Short mmCIF file of C-alpha atoms and ligand atoms in Angstrom, two decimals:
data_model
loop_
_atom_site.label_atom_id
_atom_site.label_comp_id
_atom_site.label_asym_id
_atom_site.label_seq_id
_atom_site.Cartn_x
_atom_site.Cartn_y
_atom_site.Cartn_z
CA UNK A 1 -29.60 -6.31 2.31
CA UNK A 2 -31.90 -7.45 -0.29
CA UNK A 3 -33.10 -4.02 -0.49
CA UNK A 4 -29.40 -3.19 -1.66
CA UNK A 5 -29.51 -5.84 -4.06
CA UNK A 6 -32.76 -4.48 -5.07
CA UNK A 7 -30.92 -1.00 -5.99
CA UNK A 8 -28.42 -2.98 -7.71
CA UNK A 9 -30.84 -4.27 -10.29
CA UNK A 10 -32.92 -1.38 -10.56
CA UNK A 11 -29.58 0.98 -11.66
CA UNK A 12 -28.98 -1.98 -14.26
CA UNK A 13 -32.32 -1.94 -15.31
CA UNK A 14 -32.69 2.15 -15.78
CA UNK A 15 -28.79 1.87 -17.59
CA UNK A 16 -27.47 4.19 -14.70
CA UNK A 17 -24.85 1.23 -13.59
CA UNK A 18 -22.66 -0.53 -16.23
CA UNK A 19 -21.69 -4.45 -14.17
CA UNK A 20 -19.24 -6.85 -15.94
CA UNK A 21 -20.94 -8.49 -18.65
CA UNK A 22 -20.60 -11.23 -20.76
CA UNK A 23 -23.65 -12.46 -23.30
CA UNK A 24 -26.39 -12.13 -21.30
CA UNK A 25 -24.92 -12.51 -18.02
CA UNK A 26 -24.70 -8.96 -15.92
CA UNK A 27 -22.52 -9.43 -12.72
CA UNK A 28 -23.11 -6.08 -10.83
CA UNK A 29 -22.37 -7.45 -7.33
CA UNK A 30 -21.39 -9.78 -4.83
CA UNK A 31 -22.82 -10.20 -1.11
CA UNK A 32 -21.29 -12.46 1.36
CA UNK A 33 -22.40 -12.14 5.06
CA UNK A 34 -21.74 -8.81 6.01
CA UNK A 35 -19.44 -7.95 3.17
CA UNK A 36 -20.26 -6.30 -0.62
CA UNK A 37 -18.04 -6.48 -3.65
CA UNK A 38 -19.14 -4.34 -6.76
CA UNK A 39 -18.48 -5.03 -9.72
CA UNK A 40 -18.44 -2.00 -12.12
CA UNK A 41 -15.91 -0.06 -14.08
CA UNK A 42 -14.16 2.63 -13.30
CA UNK A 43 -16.61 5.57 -15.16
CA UNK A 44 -17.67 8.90 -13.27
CA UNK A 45 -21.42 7.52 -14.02
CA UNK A 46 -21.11 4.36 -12.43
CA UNK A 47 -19.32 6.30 -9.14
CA UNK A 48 -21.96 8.82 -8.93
CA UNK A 49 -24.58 5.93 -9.21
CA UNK A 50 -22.64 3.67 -6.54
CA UNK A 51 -22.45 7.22 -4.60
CA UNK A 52 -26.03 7.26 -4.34
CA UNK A 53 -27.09 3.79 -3.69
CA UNK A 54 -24.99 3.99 -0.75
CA UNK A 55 -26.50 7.02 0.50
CA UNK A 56 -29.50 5.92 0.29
CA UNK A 57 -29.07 2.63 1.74
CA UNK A 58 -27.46 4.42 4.61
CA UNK A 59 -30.40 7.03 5.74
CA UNK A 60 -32.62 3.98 5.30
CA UNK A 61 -31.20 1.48 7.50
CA UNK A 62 -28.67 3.96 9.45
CA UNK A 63 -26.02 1.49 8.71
CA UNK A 64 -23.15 3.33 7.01
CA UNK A 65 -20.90 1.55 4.49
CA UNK A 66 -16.83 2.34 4.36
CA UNK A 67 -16.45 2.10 0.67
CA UNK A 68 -12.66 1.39 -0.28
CA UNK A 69 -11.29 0.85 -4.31
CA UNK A 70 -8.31 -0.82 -4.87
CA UNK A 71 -6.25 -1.00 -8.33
CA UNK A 72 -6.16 -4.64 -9.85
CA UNK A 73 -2.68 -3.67 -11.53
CA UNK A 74 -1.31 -3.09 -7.72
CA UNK A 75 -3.10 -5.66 -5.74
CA UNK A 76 -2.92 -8.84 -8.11
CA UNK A 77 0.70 -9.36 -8.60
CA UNK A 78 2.89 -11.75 -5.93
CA UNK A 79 4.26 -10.47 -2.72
CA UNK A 80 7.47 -9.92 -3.95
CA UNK A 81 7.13 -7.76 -7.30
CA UNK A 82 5.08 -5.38 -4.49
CA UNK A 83 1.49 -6.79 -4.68
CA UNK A 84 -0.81 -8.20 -2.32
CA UNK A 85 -0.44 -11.73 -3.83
CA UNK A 86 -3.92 -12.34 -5.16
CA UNK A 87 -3.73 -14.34 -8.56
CA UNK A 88 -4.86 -12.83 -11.39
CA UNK A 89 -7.11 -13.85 -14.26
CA UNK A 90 -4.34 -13.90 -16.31
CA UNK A 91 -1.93 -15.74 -14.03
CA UNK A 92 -4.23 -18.95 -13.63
CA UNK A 93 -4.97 -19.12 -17.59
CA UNK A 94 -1.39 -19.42 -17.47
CA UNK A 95 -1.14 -21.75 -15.08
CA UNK A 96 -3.84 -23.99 -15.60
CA UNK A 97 -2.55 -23.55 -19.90
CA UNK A 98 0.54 -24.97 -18.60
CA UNK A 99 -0.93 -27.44 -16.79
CA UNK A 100 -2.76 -29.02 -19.23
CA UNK A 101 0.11 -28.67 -22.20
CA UNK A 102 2.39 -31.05 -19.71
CA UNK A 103 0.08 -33.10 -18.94
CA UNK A 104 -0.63 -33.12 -22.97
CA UNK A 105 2.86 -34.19 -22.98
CA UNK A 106 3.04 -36.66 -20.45
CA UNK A 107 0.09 -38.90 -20.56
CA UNK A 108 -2.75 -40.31 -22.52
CA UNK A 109 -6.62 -39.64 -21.98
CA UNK A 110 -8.78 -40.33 -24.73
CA UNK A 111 -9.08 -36.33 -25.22
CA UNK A 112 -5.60 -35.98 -25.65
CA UNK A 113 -5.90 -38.61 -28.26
CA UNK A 114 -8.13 -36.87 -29.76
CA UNK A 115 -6.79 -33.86 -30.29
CA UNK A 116 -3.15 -35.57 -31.28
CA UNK A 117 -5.29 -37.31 -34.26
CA UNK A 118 -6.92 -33.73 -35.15
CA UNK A 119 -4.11 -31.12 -34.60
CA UNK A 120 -0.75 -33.43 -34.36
CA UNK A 121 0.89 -30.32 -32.07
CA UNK A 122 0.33 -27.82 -30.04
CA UNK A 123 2.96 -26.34 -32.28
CA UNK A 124 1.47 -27.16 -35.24
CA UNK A 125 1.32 -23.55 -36.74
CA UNK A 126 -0.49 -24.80 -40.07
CA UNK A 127 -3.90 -25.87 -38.95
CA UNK A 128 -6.95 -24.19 -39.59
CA UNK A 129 -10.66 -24.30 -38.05
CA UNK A 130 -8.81 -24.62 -34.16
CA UNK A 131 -11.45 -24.66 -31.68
CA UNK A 132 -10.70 -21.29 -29.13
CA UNK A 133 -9.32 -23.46 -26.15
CA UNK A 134 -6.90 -25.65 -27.88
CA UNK A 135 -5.67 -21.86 -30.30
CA UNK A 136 -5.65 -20.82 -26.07
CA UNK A 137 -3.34 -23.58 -25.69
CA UNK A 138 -1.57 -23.62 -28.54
CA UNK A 139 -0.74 -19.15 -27.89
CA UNK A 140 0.47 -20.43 -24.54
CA UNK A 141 2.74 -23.37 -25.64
CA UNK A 142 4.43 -20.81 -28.04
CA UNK A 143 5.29 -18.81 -24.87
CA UNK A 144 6.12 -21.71 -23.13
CA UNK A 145 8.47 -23.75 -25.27
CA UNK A 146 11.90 -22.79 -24.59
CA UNK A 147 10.99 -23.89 -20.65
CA UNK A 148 10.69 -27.92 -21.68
CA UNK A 149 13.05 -30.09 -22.47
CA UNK A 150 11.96 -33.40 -24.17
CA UNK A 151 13.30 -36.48 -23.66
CA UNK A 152 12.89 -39.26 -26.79
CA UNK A 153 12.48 -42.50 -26.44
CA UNK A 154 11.29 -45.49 -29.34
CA UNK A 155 7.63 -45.29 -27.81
CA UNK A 156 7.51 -41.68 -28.15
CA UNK A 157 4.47 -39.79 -29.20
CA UNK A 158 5.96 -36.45 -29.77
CA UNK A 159 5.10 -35.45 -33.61
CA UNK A 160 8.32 -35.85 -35.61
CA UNK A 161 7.38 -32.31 -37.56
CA UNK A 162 5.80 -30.30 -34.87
CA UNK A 163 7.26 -30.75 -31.68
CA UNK A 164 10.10 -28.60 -31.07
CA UNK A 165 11.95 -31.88 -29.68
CA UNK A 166 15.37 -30.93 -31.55
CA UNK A 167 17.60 -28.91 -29.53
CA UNK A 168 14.31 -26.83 -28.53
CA UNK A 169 13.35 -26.13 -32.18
CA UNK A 170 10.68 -28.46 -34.74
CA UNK A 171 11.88 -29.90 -37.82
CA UNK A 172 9.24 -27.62 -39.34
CA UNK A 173 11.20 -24.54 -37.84
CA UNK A 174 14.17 -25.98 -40.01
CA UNK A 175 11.88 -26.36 -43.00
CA UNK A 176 10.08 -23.18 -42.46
CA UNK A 177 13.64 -21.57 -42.81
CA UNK A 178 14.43 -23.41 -46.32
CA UNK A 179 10.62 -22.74 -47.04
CA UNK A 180 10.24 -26.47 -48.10
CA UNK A 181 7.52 -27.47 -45.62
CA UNK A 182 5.08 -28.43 -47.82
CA UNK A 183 6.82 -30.88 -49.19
CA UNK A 184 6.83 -33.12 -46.13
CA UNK A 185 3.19 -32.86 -45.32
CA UNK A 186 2.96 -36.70 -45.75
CA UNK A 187 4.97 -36.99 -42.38
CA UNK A 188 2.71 -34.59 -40.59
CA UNK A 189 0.76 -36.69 -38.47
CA UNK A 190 4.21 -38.96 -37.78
CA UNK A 191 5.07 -39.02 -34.49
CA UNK A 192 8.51 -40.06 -33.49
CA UNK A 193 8.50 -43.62 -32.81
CA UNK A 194 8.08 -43.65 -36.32
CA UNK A 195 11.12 -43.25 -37.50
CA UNK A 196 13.39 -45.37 -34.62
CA UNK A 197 13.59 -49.26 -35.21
CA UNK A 198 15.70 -50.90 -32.18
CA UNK A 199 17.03 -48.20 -30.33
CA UNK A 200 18.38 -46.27 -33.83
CA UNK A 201 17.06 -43.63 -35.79
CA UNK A 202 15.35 -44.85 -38.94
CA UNK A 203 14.99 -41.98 -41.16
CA UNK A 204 12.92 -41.91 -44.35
CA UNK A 205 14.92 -41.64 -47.47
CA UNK A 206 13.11 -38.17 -48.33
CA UNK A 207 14.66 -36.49 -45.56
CA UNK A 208 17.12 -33.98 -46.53
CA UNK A 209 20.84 -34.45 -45.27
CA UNK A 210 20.76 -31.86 -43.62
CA UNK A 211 17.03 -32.54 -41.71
CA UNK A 212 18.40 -35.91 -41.27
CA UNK A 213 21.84 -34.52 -39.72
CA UNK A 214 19.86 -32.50 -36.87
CA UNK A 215 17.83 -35.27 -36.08
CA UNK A 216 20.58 -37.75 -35.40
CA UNK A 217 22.17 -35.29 -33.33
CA UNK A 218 19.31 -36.05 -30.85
CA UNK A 219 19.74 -39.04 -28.67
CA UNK A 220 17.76 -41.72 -28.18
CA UNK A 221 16.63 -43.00 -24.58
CA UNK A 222 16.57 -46.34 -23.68
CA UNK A 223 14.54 -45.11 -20.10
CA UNK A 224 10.80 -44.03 -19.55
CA UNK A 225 9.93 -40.66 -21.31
CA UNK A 226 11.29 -38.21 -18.68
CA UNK A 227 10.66 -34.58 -20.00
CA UNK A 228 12.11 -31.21 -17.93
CA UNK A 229 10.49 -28.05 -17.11
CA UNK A 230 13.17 -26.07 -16.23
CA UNK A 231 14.95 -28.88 -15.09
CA UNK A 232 12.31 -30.25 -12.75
CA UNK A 233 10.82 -33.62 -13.75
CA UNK A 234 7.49 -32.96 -12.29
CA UNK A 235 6.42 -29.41 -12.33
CA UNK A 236 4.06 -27.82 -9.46
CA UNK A 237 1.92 -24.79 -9.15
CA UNK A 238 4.43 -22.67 -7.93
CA UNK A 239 7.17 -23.61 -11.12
CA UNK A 240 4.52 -22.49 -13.39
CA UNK A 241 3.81 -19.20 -11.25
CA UNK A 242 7.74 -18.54 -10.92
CA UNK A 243 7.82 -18.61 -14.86
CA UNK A 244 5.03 -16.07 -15.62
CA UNK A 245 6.44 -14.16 -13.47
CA UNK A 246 10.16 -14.32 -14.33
CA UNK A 247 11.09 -11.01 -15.49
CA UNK A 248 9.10 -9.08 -13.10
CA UNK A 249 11.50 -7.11 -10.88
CA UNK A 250 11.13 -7.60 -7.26
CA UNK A 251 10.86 -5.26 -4.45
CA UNK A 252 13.46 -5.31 -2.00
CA UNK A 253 11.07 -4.19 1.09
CA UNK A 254 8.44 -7.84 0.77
CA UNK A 255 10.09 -9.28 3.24
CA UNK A 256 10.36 -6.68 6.22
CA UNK A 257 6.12 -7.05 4.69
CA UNK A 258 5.35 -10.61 4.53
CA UNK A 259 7.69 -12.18 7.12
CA UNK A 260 7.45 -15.41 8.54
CA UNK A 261 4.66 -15.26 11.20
CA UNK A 262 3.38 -11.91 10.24
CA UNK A 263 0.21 -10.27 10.97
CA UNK A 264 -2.02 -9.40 7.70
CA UNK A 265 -3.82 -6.60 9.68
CA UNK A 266 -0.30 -5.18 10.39
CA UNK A 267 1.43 -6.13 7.03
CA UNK A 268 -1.17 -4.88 4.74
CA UNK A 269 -0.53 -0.98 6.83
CA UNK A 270 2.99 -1.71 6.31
CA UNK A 271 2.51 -2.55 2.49
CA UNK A 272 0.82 0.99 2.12
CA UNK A 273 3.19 2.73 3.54
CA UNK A 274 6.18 1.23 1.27
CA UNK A 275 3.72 1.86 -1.83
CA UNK A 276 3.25 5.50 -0.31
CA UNK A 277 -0.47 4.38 0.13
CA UNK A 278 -1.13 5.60 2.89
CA UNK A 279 -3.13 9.07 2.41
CA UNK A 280 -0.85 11.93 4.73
CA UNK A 281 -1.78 15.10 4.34
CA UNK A 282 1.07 15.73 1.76
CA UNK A 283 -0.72 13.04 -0.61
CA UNK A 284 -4.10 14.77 -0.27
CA UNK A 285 -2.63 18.28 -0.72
CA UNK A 286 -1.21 16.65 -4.46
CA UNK A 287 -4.52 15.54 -5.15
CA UNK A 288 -5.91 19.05 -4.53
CA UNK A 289 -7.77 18.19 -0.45
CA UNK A 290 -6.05 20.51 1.78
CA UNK A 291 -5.89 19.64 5.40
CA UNK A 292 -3.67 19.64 8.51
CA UNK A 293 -0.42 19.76 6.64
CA UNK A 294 1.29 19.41 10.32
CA UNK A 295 2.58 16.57 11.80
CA UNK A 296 0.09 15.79 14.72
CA UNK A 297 2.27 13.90 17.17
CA UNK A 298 4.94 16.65 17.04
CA UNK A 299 2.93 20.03 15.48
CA UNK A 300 6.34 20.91 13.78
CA UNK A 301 7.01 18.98 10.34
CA UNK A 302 4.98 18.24 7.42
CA UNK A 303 3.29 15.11 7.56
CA UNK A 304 4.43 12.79 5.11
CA UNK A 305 4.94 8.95 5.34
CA UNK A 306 9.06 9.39 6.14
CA UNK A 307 7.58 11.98 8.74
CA UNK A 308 5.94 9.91 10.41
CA UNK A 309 8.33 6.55 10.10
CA UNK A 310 10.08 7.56 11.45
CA UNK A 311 11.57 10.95 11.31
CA UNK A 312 9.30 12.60 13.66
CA UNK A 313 10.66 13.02 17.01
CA UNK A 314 7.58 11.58 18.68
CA UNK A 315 7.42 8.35 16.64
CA UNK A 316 11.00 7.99 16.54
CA UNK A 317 11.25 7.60 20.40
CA UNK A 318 9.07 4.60 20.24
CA UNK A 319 10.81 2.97 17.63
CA UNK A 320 13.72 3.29 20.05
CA UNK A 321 11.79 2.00 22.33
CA UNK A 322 11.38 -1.20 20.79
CA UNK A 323 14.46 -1.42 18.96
CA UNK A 324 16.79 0.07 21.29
CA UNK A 325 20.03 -0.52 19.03
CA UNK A 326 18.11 2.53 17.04
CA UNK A 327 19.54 4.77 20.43
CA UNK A 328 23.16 4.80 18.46
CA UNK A 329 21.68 6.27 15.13
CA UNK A 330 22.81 9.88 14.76
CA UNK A 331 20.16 10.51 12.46
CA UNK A 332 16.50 9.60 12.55
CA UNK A 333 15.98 6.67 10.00
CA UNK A 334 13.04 6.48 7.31
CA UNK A 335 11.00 3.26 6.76
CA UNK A 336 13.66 1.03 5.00
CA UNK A 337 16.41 2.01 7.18
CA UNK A 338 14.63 0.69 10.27
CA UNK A 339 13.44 -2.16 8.72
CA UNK A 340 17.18 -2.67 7.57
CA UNK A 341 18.56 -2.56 10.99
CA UNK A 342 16.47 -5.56 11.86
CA UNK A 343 18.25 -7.68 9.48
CA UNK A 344 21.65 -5.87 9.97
CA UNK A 345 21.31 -7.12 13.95
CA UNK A 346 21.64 -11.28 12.77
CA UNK A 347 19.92 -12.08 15.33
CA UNK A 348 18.12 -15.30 15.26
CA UNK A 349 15.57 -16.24 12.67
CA UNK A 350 12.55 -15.97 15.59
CA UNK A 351 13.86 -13.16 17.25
CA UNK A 352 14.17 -11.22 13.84
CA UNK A 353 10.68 -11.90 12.99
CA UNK A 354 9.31 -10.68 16.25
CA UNK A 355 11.14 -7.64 15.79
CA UNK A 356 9.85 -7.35 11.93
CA UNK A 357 6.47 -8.02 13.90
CA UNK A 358 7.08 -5.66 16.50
CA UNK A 359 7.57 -2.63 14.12
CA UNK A 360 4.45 -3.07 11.95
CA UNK A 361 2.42 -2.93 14.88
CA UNK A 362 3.91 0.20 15.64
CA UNK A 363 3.36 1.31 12.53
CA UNK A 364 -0.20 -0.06 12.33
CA UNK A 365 -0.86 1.75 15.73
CA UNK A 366 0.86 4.71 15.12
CA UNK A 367 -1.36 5.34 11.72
CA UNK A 368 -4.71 4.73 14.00
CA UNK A 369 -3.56 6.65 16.48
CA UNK A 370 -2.69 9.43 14.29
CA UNK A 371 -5.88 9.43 12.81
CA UNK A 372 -7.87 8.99 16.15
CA UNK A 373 -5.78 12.59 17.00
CA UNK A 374 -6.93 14.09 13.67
CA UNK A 375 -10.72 12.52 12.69
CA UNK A 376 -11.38 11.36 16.75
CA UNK A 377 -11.08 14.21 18.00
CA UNK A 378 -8.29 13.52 20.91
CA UNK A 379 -5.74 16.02 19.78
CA UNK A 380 -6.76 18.34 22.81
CA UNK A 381 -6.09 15.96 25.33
CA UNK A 382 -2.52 15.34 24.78
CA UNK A 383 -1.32 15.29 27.73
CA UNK A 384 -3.87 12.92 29.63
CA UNK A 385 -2.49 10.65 27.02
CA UNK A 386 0.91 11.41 27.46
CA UNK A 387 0.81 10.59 31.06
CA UNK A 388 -1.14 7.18 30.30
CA UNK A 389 1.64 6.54 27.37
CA UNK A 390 4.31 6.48 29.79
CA UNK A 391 2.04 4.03 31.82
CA UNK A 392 1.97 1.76 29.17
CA UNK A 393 4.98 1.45 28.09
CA UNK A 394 5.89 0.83 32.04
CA UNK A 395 3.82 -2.09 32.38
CA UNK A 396 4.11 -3.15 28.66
CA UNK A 397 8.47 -3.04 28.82
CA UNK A 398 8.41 -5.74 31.03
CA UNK A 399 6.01 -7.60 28.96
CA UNK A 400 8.36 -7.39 26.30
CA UNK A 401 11.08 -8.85 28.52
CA UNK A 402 8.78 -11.54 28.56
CA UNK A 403 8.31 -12.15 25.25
CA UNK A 404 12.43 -12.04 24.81
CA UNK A 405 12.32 -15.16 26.83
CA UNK A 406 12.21 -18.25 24.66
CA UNK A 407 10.11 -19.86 26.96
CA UNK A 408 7.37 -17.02 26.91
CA UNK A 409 7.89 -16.94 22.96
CA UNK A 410 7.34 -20.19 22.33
CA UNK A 411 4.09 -20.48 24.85
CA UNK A 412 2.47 -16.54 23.88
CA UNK A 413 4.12 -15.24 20.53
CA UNK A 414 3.71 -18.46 17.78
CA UNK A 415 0.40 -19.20 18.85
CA UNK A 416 -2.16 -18.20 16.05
CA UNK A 417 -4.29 -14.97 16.72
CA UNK A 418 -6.99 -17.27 17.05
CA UNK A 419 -5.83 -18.80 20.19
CA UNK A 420 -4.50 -15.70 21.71
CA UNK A 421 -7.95 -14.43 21.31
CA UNK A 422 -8.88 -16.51 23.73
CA UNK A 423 -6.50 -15.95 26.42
CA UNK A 424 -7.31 -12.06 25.59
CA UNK A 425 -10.92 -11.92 26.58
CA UNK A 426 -10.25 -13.28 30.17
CA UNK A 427 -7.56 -10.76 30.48
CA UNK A 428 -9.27 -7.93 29.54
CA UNK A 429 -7.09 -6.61 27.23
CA UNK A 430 -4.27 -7.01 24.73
CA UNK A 431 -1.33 -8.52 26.30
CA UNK A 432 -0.02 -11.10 23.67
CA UNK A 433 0.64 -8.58 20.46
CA UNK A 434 3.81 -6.74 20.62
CA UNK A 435 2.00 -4.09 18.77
CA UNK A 436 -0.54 -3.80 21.38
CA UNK A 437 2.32 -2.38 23.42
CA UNK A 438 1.83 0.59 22.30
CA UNK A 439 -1.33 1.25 21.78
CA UNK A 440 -2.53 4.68 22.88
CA UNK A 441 -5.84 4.37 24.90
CA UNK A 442 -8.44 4.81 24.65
CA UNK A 443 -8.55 4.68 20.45
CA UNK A 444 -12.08 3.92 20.46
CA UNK A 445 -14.56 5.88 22.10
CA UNK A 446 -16.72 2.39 22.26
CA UNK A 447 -13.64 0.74 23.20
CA UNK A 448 -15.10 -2.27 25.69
CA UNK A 449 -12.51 -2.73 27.36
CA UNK A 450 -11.50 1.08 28.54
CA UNK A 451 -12.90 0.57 32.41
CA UNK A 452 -11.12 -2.51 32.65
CA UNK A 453 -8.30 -0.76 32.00
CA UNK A 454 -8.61 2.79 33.78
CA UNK A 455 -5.14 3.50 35.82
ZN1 LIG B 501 6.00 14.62 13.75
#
């Protein structure tokens, strides 16, 4: 591995690999046990140089490397606008902006007193020389503002100019309107408690009526400071994350994806097929590879992803098999329309989410399956495995009887795949995963469990 690294360095040193930089700091890539990251961007140079490291680190050590790319734009958005739920960089500056504007707000350290003496606001639009972090913070409290709610009391240290504390809007908005700003810039380091003397507003004679009428509009609590974002007193994480992300339009498939109790291996398959990820033959034709444009389980349709979930004949009658309310369907239904029944059925919470489980191991199998038959060279014998299938799903139906107990789903099904591990390995093979009821042996040539399970 350190010979990889090696190649790393040497492409950065000979300009043939561009890494993320930033000053003098090159970040080119990242090696964690047996896993690489690159770092790199997206230029036919850099893929061709990539290309060849990995070549060459291949015929070298004979290990070969599966290289995957993935799209930031897709991947780091939540579950439910159709992402994979990583954060993004943007989404914690946001978060940990927000963070430190209410906490700004809401109590005293000797850096926010600091800053209070130097800048007055965050929303202080006039002042000059800001050091980049607190202009960061200022940008994001502009964004921000219309989501707090401020509470004043007489020991209050909101800035009586700045601080949109009026009805969501500054007295210097008001003035900015009138263009008379400048003449108040004696009261621009006043904060509010300022101007209140027992409980009552206690206004400078300089204020304008009509400056004077707004602010005696606001009133005047005799409690502890108690300011609201978006009506919650004390903001987490996720009210932060819910407001960056507020007009982002959700996908109605994230939760046949990422239900309660799923599976990542099978949800992230699942994900790629909603997002048309995963790469049938009609995708490659589009992008110009030509292979087996026929379906391989039935050698009649075209393979594309509502092919194969779950219009095709062959897939379909698994799906049934599993979901047997799918028997009354007079047409064969595509991916949302089985994951739709699920929910139509109102069957329990559990019992939905083992079905939700059931059919992304099917589709999870069916996808390796399908491309054991087309890359694994198994298509020829068909019908060895079509004889072994209807073993399986013998044996395997009256697992799943099992598993419909609620005995035998609370003792096998909501144990973590951890622990089910273990009770695997004794057993020789797969018996806890309702997808692993229909898995079509033997997948793997180097499969170590085929003897065990030879009919
Ligand atoms: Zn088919």
């Amino acid at each position: 591995m350190d010979g990889l690294s090696t190649s790393f360095d040497l492409a950065v040193a000979n300009k043939s690999f561009d890494g993320i930089s930033a000053d003098n700091c090159e970040v080119t890539h990242l090696m964690f046990a047996d896993d690489l990251l690159v770092f790199g961007y997206a230029t036919t140079a850099n893929a061709n140089t990539l290309n060849s490291i990995l070549k060459d680190f291949a015929s070298v050590t004979g290990l070969k490397k599966k290289l995957f790319t993935v799209s930031w734009k897709n991947t780091c958005t939540p579950k439910q606008n159709d992402g994979l739920g990583i954060p993004s960089i943007d989404y914690l500056y946001h978060n940990y902006a927000c963070s430190i504007i209410w906490r700004f707000l809401n109590s005293n350290s000797l850096l926010f007193y600091w800053w209070r003496a130097k800048y007055y606001s965050l929303w202080n639009f006039t002042s000059a020389n800001k050091a980049p972090y607190w202009d960061l913070l200022c940008k994001k409290a502009s964004c921000i503002r219309n989501c707090i709610s401020f509470s004043i009391t007489p020991s209050s240290n909101l800035s009586v100019i700045w601080d949109p504390w009026c009805g969501g809007n500054s007295i210097a908005d008001y003035l900015k309107a009138s263009n008379s700003i400048t003449n108040y810039s004696s009261y621009f380091s006043w904060k509010v408690s300022n101007i209140i003397l027992r409980d009552n507003w206690n206004l400078p004679q300089f204020f304008e009526s009509h400056i004077s009428f707004i602010i005696k509009a606001v009133p005047i609590s005799s409690l502890a400071e108690n300011h609201f974002w978006v009506g919650k007193q004390n903001p987490v994480f996720v009210d932060l994350y819910k407001q960056f992300y507020c007009n982002w339009s959700k996908v109605p498939w994230y939760k046949y994806v990422w239900h309660k109790h799923h599976a990542l291996r099978y949800s992230v398959y699942v994900w790629l097929a909603f997002k048309d990820g995963l790469k049938t033959s009609e995708f490659l034709a589009k992008r110009g590879i030509n292979t087996a444009a026929k379906c391989c389980f039935c050698h009649d349709d075209t393979e594309t992803i509502s092919h194969l979930f779950f219009e095709c004949s062959f897939t379909f009658a698994i799906a049934k098999y599993f979901l047997p309310w799918l028997n009354v369907l007079l047409m064969r239904p595509n991916l949302h329309q089985l994951y739709n029944s699920i929910f139509e059925q109102r069957s329990l919470a559990h019992s939905r989410n083992y079905h939700l489980l059931t059919s992304s191991a099917i589709i999870y199998f069916l996808w390796r399956a399908r491309n054991d038959r087309i890359f694994g060279g198994y298509a020829l014998k068909n019908l060895v495995y079509a004889c072994r299938d209807e073993y399986v799903m013998k044996i395997l139906g009256n697992l799943q009887i099992l598993l419909d107990c609620q005995v035998a789903w609370m003792s096998i099904f909501e144990r973590t795949m951890m622990i089910a591990d273990s009770y695997q390995l004794p057993l020789g093979w797969s018996t806890w995963q309702p997808g692993a009821l229909i898995l079509f042996w033997p997948i793997r040539e180097n499969d170590p469990y085929r003897q065990q399970r030879a009919i």
